[in-house]
């Protein structure tokens, strides 16, 4: 979303170079204080109910999704395990230990059906990138990726009784039309992954599979850097950690690294030319308010 | 240590989250009188929850707190094993759910033990806790006899 707005400002000439920086600190009790004051709705109507924070909100979404579309814990576990495999290749990831599906399934329950490894870990950290015209990047001799298309939506599908889809579903055709590519041209995807169910919704709503086909899609791909449908190639927020708003930038910085041959560790996806990065956020009551996505490509040599 | 229900808590005591917006205190005011009320728009009739300053449908600021039946369908449920607040840590696990009220609003509520499998018809009511008011879903049978204070309520209510 920041990327999209910065690009618009550069495109219209309002700015020449925009630095997008997101960061957060993490002190004792700071996460609790954030949760208790997250939004008026959450303070009035969610937090007093056990103070589970986003774990509880996503548990309700995950539980509904599993009951409606037949997803199993193993499906979400597969994503978490694949991302941990990716994180082991990425030096900045906070999780350094491998994770097996059995360990995922045996983890202590947090808010059923979510266990420990379904929940993103708050941390301190920062992500940042620069947005400028392609010509300026070339003149400055900077390694860069091109923005092929972006979408952004707010308060979508608000008549749905519970969130089973996001605004990506409204605008995905527009996104791919802007980019001039088809789904099979996408070499990697960086989803917003604070909980695995929302990654599965992104696969569906961005058109990589149909609504409700997410579980089968997960079963038929590996999601690792060297496997099929590489996803969250740095380990994603689930294995790197979520540094406040910087969590939403994680996929962008990793995409830029992939497309400029500057990956850290061994996360490089072979012949990555086009990548899709997706964002989601702000569960102010019972569902996420906003979502966005961008398609980025390698700069022509 | 298990203490009798009616004795005062020993200090220091952890309280449930007490922060509420000014507008949300309307729910607490009704709960103090034993009523379950939600905001209803005087102009378009829309019922809304969580409470807010204007109508979610037509933006009218004239909203009346109006008695509701509280009937709805429990569409999703979780059992919470982890809480960020010390008050709840001794009271876990506890059941929460999302109720689609027949009036069209969604309510996150505690779920009483008598509510069985999903999706389930429930009645939602509100009551005072140590810090404000909260909502709880009951099955129809237990709702009618709620003044007998079901066991599960004791851990959360005054």
Coordinates of C-alpha atoms in Angstrom, one line a residue:
Chain A
X1 CA 0.0 0.0 0.0
X2 CA 2.9 2.3 0.9
X3 CA 4.6 1.1 -2.3
X4 CA 1.5 1.9 -4.4
X5 CA 1.0 5.4 -2.9
X6 CA 4.7 6.2 -3.2
X7 CA 4.7 5.1 -6.8
X8 CA 1.7 7.3 -7.6
X9 CA 3.4 10.3 -6.0
X10 CA 6.5 9.7 -8.0
X11 CA 4.5 9.1 -11.2
X12 CA 2.6 12.4 -10.8
X13 CA 5.7 14.3 -10.0
X14 CA 4.8 15.2 -6.4
X15 CA 8.1 13.6 -5.3
X16 CA 11.3 12.4 -6.9
X17 CA 12.4 9.8 -4.4
X18 CA 10.4 8.4 -1.6
X19 CA 11.9 6.3 1.2
X20 CA 9.4 3.9 2.6
X21 CA 10.6 2.8 6.1
X22 CA 8.6 0.8 8.6
X23 CA 9.9 -0.2 12.0
X24 CA 8.9 -1.2 15.5
X25 CA 10.5 -1.7 18.8
X26 CA 9.4 -4.4 21.2
X27 CA 9.6 -4.0 25.0
X28 CA 8.2 -5.9 27.9
X29 CA 4.4 -5.3 27.8
X30 CA 4.5 -3.2 24.7
X31 CA 2.6 -5.8 22.7
X32 CA -0.2 -6.1 25.3
X33 CA -0.5 -2.3 25.4
X34 CA -0.8 -2.2 21.6
X35 CA -3.5 -4.9 21.6
X36 CA -5.5 -3.2 24.3
X37 CA -5.7 0.1 22.4
X38 CA -5.6 -1.2 18.8
X39 CA -8.9 0.3 17.7
X40 CA -12.1 1.6 19.4
X41 CA -14.0 -1.5 18.2
X42 CA -11.4 -4.0 19.5
X43 CA -11.1 -2.2 22.8
X44 CA -14.9 -2.1 23.3
X45 CA -15.9 -5.4 21.7
X46 CA -13.0 -7.8 21.3
X47 CA -10.3 -7.3 23.9
X48 CA -12.6 -7.7 26.9
X49 CA -13.4 -11.2 25.7
X50 CA -10.3 -13.1 26.9
X51 CA -7.8 -10.5 25.6
X52 CA -6.5 -13.0 23.1
X53 CA -5.6 -10.3 20.6
X54 CA -5.2 -11.3 16.9
X55 CA -4.8 -14.9 17.9
X56 CA -8.4 -15.1 18.9
X57 CA -9.7 -13.1 15.9
X58 CA -7.8 -15.3 13.4
X59 CA -8.9 -18.4 15.3
X60 CA -12.5 -17.6 14.5
X61 CA -11.6 -17.0 10.8
X62 CA -9.6 -20.2 10.7
X63 CA -12.2 -22.3 12.4
X64 CA -14.9 -21.1 10.0
X65 CA -12.7 -21.6 7.0
X66 CA -11.8 -25.1 8.0
X67 CA -15.4 -26.0 8.6
X68 CA -16.6 -24.5 5.4
X69 CA -13.9 -25.6 2.9
X70 CA -12.6 -28.7 4.5
X71 CA -9.1 -27.4 5.3
X72 CA -7.1 -29.5 7.9
X73 CA -4.5 -28.4 10.4
X74 CA -2.0 -30.3 8.3
X75 CA -2.7 -27.9 5.4
X76 CA -1.8 -24.8 7.4
X77 CA 1.0 -26.7 9.0
X78 CA 2.5 -27.5 5.6
X79 CA 2.7 -23.7 4.9
X80 CA 4.3 -23.0 8.2
X81 CA 6.9 -25.8 7.8
X82 CA 7.7 -24.7 4.3
X83 CA 8.3 -21.2 5.4
X84 CA 10.5 -22.4 8.2
X85 CA 12.5 -24.3 5.7
X86 CA 12.9 -21.0 3.7
X87 CA 13.8 -19.1 6.9
X88 CA 16.6 -21.5 7.7
X89 CA 18.2 -20.2 4.4
X90 CA 17.7 -16.5 5.4
X91 CA 20.2 -15.1 7.9
X92 CA 17.8 -12.4 9.3
X93 CA 15.1 -14.8 10.3
X94 CA 14.6 -14.9 14.1
X95 CA 13.6 -18.6 14.0
X96 CA 16.8 -20.6 13.5
X97 CA 15.5 -24.1 14.4
X98 CA 13.8 -26.4 11.9
X99 CA 10.1 -27.3 12.3
X100 CA 8.5 -30.6 11.4
X101 CA 4.8 -31.1 10.7
X102 CA 4.6 -33.3 13.8
X103 CA 6.1 -30.5 16.0
X104 CA 3.6 -28.1 14.4
X105 CA 0.7 -30.4 15.2
X106 CA 1.9 -31.2 18.7
X107 CA 2.4 -27.5 19.6
X108 CA 0.5 -26.2 22.6
X109 CA -2.9 -24.8 21.7
X110 CA -3.2 -21.0 21.7
X111 CA -6.7 -20.4 20.4
X112 CA -8.2 -23.5 18.8
X113 CA -7.7 -24.5 16.1
X114 CA -4.5 -22.3 16.2
X115 CA -1.4 -23.7 17.9
X116 CA 1.8 -22.0 18.7
X117 CA 3.4 -22.1 15.2
X118 CA 0.3 -20.6 13.6
X119 CA 0.8 -17.4 15.4
X120 CA 3.2 -14.7 14.2
X121 CA 5.8 -13.5 16.7
X122 CA 6.1 -9.8 17.5
X123 CA 9.6 -8.5 17.4
X124 CA 11.7 -5.4 16.9
X125 CA 13.0 -4.6 13.4
X126 CA 12.8 -2.5 10.3
X127 CA 12.3 -2.9 6.6
X128 CA 12.7 -0.2 4.0
X129 CA 13.0 0.6 0.3
X130 CA 13.2 3.5 -2.1
X131 CA 10.7 4.4 -4.8
X132 CA 11.8 6.4 -7.8
X133 CA 11.4 6.5 -11.5
X134 CA 13.2 3.8 -13.5
X135 CA 15.3 6.5 -15.3
X136 CA 16.5 7.9 -12.0
X137 CA 17.4 4.4 -10.7
X138 CA 19.4 3.8 -13.9
X139 CA 21.1 7.2 -13.7
X140 CA 22.1 6.5 -10.1
X141 CA 23.3 3.0 -11.0
X142 CA 21.0 1.4 -8.4
X143 CA 19.9 -2.2 -8.6
X144 CA 16.1 -2.0 -9.0
X145 CA 12.9 -3.8 -9.7
X146 CA 10.0 -2.5 -11.8
X147 CA 6.5 -2.1 -10.6
X148 CA 4.2 -3.7 -13.2
X149 CA 0.9 -3.1 -11.4
X150 CA -0.7 -2.5 -8.0
X151 CA -4.1 -2.8 -6.4
X152 CA -5.6 -1.6 -3.1
X153 CA -9.0 -2.2 -1.5
X154 CA -10.7 -1.3 1.7
X155 CA -13.7 -2.6 3.6
X156 CA -14.5 -5.1 0.9
X157 CA -17.3 -7.7 1.1
X158 CA -18.5 -6.2 4.3
X159 CA -21.9 -8.0 4.0
X160 CA -20.2 -11.4 4.4
X161 CA -21.1 -12.8 7.8
X162 CA -17.4 -13.6 8.4
X163 CA -14.3 -13.1 6.4
X164 CA -13.7 -15.8 3.9
X165 CA -12.2 -13.5 1.2
X166 CA -10.5 -10.2 0.8
X167 CA -10.6 -7.3 -1.6
X168 CA -8.0 -8.9 -3.8
X169 CA -10.8 -10.9 -5.4
X170 CA -12.4 -7.6 -6.6
X171 CA -9.3 -6.3 -8.3
X172 CA -7.1 -9.2 -9.3
X173 CA -8.0 -9.1 -13.0
X174 CA -7.1 -5.4 -13.0
X175 CA -3.8 -6.2 -11.3
X176 CA -2.8 -8.8 -13.9
X177 CA -4.1 -6.6 -16.7
X178 CA -1.9 -3.7 -15.5
X179 CA 1.1 -6.0 -15.3
X180 CA 0.4 -7.6 -18.7
X181 CA 1.3 -11.0 -17.3
X182 CA -0.7 -14.2 -16.5
X183 CA -0.6 -16.2 -13.4
X184 CA 1.8 -18.7 -14.8
X185 CA 4.4 -15.9 -15.3
X186 CA 4.6 -15.4 -11.5
X187 CA 7.9 -17.0 -10.2
X188 CA 7.3 -16.4 -6.5
X189 CA 4.7 -15.0 -4.2
X190 CA 5.1 -13.1 -0.9
X191 CA 1.8 -13.2 1.0
X192 CA 0.9 -11.3 4.1
X193 CA 1.2 -14.3 6.5
X194 CA 0.6 -13.4 10.1
X195 CA -1.6 -16.5 10.2
X196 CA -1.6 -19.2 7.6
X197 CA -5.3 -19.0 6.8
X198 CA -4.9 -15.6 5.4
X199 CA -2.1 -16.8 3.1
X200 CA -4.5 -19.5 1.8
X201 CA -7.2 -16.8 1.2
X202 CA -4.6 -14.8 -0.8
X203 CA -3.9 -17.8 -3.0
X204 CA -7.6 -18.1 -3.8
X205 CA -8.5 -14.4 -4.1
X206 CA -5.5 -13.5 -6.2
X207 CA -6.7 -16.2 -8.6
X208 CA -4.0 -18.9 -8.2
X209 CA -6.9 -21.3 -7.4
X210 CA -10.7 -21.0 -6.9
X211 CA -12.5 -20.1 -3.7
X212 CA -12.5 -23.1 -1.5
X213 CA -9.7 -24.8 -3.5
X214 CA -7.0 -23.4 -1.2
X215 CA -6.6 -26.7 0.8
X216 CA -6.0 -28.7 -2.4
X217 CA -3.7 -26.0 -3.7
X218 CA -1.6 -26.3 -0.6
X219 CA -1.5 -30.1 -0.9
X220 CA -0.2 -29.9 -4.4
X221 CA 2.6 -27.4 -4.0
X222 CA 5.7 -27.3 -1.8
X223 CA 6.1 -23.5 -1.3
X224 CA 9.9 -23.7 -0.7
X225 CA 12.5 -21.5 -2.5
X226 CA 13.6 -24.5 -4.6
X227 CA 10.1 -26.1 -4.9
X228 CA 6.9 -25.4 -6.6
X229 CA 5.1 -22.1 -6.1
X230 CA 7.9 -20.5 -3.9
X231 CA 6.1 -18.5 -1.2
X232 CA 7.5 -16.2 1.5
X233 CA 11.0 -17.0 0.4
X234 CA 12.6 -15.3 3.4
X235 CA 10.5 -17.3 5.8
X236 CA 7.7 -14.7 6.0
X237 CA 6.5 -13.1 9.1
X238 CA 5.7 -16.5 10.6
X239 CA 9.4 -17.4 10.7
X240 CA 11.2 -14.0 10.5
X241 CA 9.0 -12.2 13.0
X242 CA 6.6 -9.3 12.8
X243 CA 8.1 -5.9 13.6
X244 CA 4.9 -3.9 13.7
X245 CA 4.2 -2.3 10.3
X246 CA 7.6 -3.6 9.0
X247 CA 5.9 -7.0 8.8
X248 CA 3.9 -5.6 5.8
X249 CA 7.2 -4.5 4.1
X250 CA 8.9 -7.9 4.5
X251 CA 7.5 -9.3 1.3
X252 CA 8.5 -6.2 -0.7
X253 CA 12.1 -6.1 0.4
X254 CA 12.5 -9.8 -0.2
X255 CA 10.9 -9.5 -3.6
X256 CA 13.3 -6.7 -4.5
X257 CA 16.2 -8.9 -3.4
X258 CA 14.9 -11.8 -5.5
X259 CA 14.6 -9.6 -8.6
X260 CA 18.0 -7.8 -8.2
X261 CA 20.1 -10.9 -7.5
X262 CA 20.8 -9.6 -4.0
X263 CA 19.2 -12.3 -1.9
X264 CA 20.7 -13.0 1.5
X265 CA 21.7 -16.5 2.3
X266 CA 20.4 -19.1 -0.1
X267 CA 16.8 -18.0 -0.7
X268 CA 17.2 -17.2 -4.4
X269 CA 14.5 -18.6 -6.6
X270 CA 16.0 -19.9 -9.8
X271 CA 15.4 -17.6 -12.8
X272 CA 13.0 -15.3 -10.8
X273 CA 11.7 -12.7 -13.2
X274 CA 8.3 -11.7 -11.9
X275 CA 7.0 -11.8 -8.4
X276 CA 3.8 -11.0 -6.6
X277 CA 3.7 -9.4 -3.2
X278 CA 0.5 -9.0 -1.2
X279 CA -0.6 -7.2 1.9
X280 CA -3.4 -7.4 4.4
X281 CA -4.2 -5.6 7.6
X282 CA -6.1 -3.9 10.3
X283 CA -8.5 -6.3 12.0
X284 CA -10.3 -3.5 13.7
X285 CA -13.2 -5.7 14.8
X286 CA -14.0 -9.1 13.2
X287 CA -12.2 -8.9 9.8
X288 CA -9.3 -7.2 8.0
X289 CA -10.1 -3.8 6.7
X290 CA -7.6 -3.4 3.9
X291 CA -5.6 -5.4 1.4
X292 CA -3.3 -4.7 -1.5
X293 CA -1.0 -6.4 -4.0
X294 CA 1.7 -5.5 -6.4
X295 CA 3.4 -7.3 -9.3
X296 CA 7.1 -6.6 -9.6
X297 CA 9.6 -7.6 -12.3
X298 CA 13.3 -7.8 -12.9
X299 CA 14.6 -4.7 -14.6
X300 CA 15.4 -5.3 -18.3
X301 CA 19.2 -5.7 -18.7
Chain B
X1 CA -6.9 -21.3 46.3
X2 CA -10.6 -21.6 45.8
X3 CA -12.6 -19.0 47.6
X4 CA -16.4 -18.7 48.0
X5 CA -18.1 -16.9 45.2
X6 CA -19.5 -14.0 47.2
X7 CA -16.4 -12.9 49.2
X8 CA -14.5 -9.9 48.1
X9 CA -11.4 -10.6 46.0
X10 CA -8.1 -10.5 47.7
X11 CA -5.6 -7.8 46.8
X12 CA -3.7 -7.3 44.6
X13 CA -6.2 -8.4 42.1
X14 CA -6.1 -8.4 38.4
X15 CA -9.1 -6.8 36.7
X16 CA -10.5 -7.6 33.3
X17 CA -9.8 -5.0 30.6
X18 CA -11.7 -1.9 31.6
X19 CA -11.1 0.5 28.7
X20 CA -14.2 1.3 26.9
X21 CA -15.1 4.2 24.6
X22 CA -17.7 6.7 25.9
X23 CA -20.2 5.5 23.4
X24 CA -19.8 1.8 24.4
X25 CA -20.9 2.6 27.9
X26 CA -24.4 2.6 26.6
X27 CA -24.2 -1.2 26.6
X28 CA -23.0 -1.2 30.2
X29 CA -25.7 1.2 31.3
X30 CA -28.4 -1.2 29.9
X31 CA -26.6 -4.3 31.4
X32 CA -26.7 -2.6 34.8
X33 CA -30.5 -2.6 34.5
X34 CA -30.6 -6.2 33.3
X35 CA -31.3 -5.3 29.7
X36 CA -29.6 -6.2 26.4
X37 CA -29.7 -3.1 24.2
X38 CA -28.0 -2.1 20.9
X39 CA -27.9 1.1 19.0
X40 CA -30.7 1.5 16.5
X41 CA -30.7 4.2 13.9
X42 CA -33.7 6.5 14.3
X43 CA -33.6 7.5 10.6
X44 CA -33.0 4.2 8.7
X45 CA -33.7 1.5 11.4
X46 CA -30.3 -0.2 11.1
X47 CA -29.1 -2.0 14.2
X48 CA -25.3 -1.9 14.8
X49 CA -22.7 -3.3 17.0
X50 CA -19.9 -2.5 18.1
X51 CA -21.3 0.8 19.3
X52 CA -20.2 3.9 17.3
X53 CA -21.0 7.6 16.9
X54 CA -23.0 7.4 13.7
X55 CA -25.1 4.9 11.8
X56 CA -23.0 2.4 9.7
X57 CA -25.6 2.5 7.0
X58 CA -26.7 6.1 6.6
X59 CA -24.3 8.0 8.8
X60 CA -27.1 9.5 10.9
X61 CA -25.9 10.6 14.4
X62 CA -29.4 9.9 16.0
X63 CA -29.0 6.5 17.5
X64 CA -31.2 5.1 20.2
X65 CA -30.3 2.3 22.6
X66 CA -33.1 -0.2 22.1
X67 CA -33.8 -3.6 23.6
X68 CA -32.9 -6.6 21.5
X69 CA -33.9 -10.2 21.6
X70 CA -30.2 -11.2 21.3
X71 CA -31.1 -14.2 19.2
X72 CA -28.6 -15.3 16.5
X73 CA -26.4 -18.0 15.2
X74 CA -23.1 -18.9 16.5
X75 CA -21.0 -19.2 13.3
X76 CA -17.5 -19.7 14.6
X77 CA -15.9 -20.6 17.8
X78 CA -12.5 -20.9 19.5
X79 CA -11.3 -22.1 22.9
X80 CA -8.7 -19.6 24.1
X81 CA -5.7 -21.1 25.9
X82 CA -3.6 -17.9 26.0
X83 CA -4.4 -14.4 27.1
X84 CA -2.5 -11.2 27.1
X85 CA -4.2 -10.0 30.3
X86 CA -3.3 -11.4 33.8
X87 CA -7.0 -11.4 34.8
X88 CA -7.8 -14.1 32.2
X89 CA -4.8 -16.3 32.8
X90 CA -6.3 -18.0 35.8
X91 CA -9.5 -18.4 34.0
X92 CA -8.4 -20.2 30.9
X93 CA -9.3 -22.0 28.8
X94 CA -12.5 -20.1 27.9
X95 CA -14.8 -20.3 24.9
X96 CA -15.4 -17.4 22.6
X97 CA -17.4 -17.2 19.4
X98 CA -18.7 -15.0 16.7
X99 CA -22.5 -14.6 16.7
X100 CA -24.4 -13.4 13.7
X101 CA -27.3 -11.7 15.4
X102 CA -30.7 -11.9 13.6
X103 CA -30.7 -8.1 13.6
X104 CA -27.7 -8.2 11.2
X105 CA -24.8 -7.3 13.5
X106 CA -21.9 -9.5 14.5
X107 CA -21.0 -10.0 18.1
X108 CA -17.9 -11.5 19.6
X109 CA -19.1 -13.1 22.9
X110 CA -18.1 -15.6 25.5
X111 CA -19.8 -18.9 24.9
X112 CA -21.6 -20.6 27.7
X113 CA -20.9 -24.3 28.4
X114 CA -24.4 -25.3 27.4
X115 CA -23.9 -24.3 23.8
X116 CA -23.0 -27.4 21.8
X117 CA -21.8 -27.9 18.2
X118 CA -21.7 -25.4 15.5
X119 CA -23.6 -23.8 13.9
X120 CA -25.9 -23.3 16.9
X121 CA -28.8 -21.0 17.6
X122 CA -28.0 -18.9 20.6
X123 CA -29.3 -16.0 22.7
X124 CA -26.8 -13.3 23.5
X125 CA -27.2 -11.2 26.6
X126 CA -24.9 -8.7 28.4
X127 CA -24.0 -8.5 32.1
X128 CA -21.7 -6.5 34.3
X129 CA -18.2 -7.9 35.0
X130 CA -15.7 -6.3 37.3
X131 CA -14.7 -3.7 34.9
X132 CA -17.6 -2.9 32.5
X133 CA -20.0 -5.2 30.7
X134 CA -19.5 -8.2 28.5
X135 CA -21.7 -10.3 26.3
X136 CA -22.3 -14.1 26.5
X137 CA -24.1 -16.5 24.3
X138 CA -26.4 -19.1 25.8
X139 CA -28.4 -21.9 24.3
X140 CA -32.1 -21.1 24.4
X141 CA -32.8 -23.4 27.4
X142 CA -30.2 -21.9 29.6
X143 CA -30.9 -18.3 28.6
X144 CA -34.4 -18.5 30.2
X145 CA -33.0 -19.6 33.5
X146 CA -29.9 -17.4 33.5
X147 CA -30.9 -15.7 36.7
X148 CA -30.0 -18.9 38.4
X149 CA -26.4 -18.0 37.7
X150 CA -25.0 -21.0 35.7
X151 CA -21.7 -22.2 37.1
X152 CA -19.6 -21.0 34.1
X153 CA -20.7 -17.4 34.8
X154 CA -19.1 -17.3 38.2
X155 CA -15.6 -17.0 36.9
X156 CA -16.3 -13.9 35.0
X157 CA -19.1 -12.0 36.6
X158 CA -19.1 -10.0 39.8

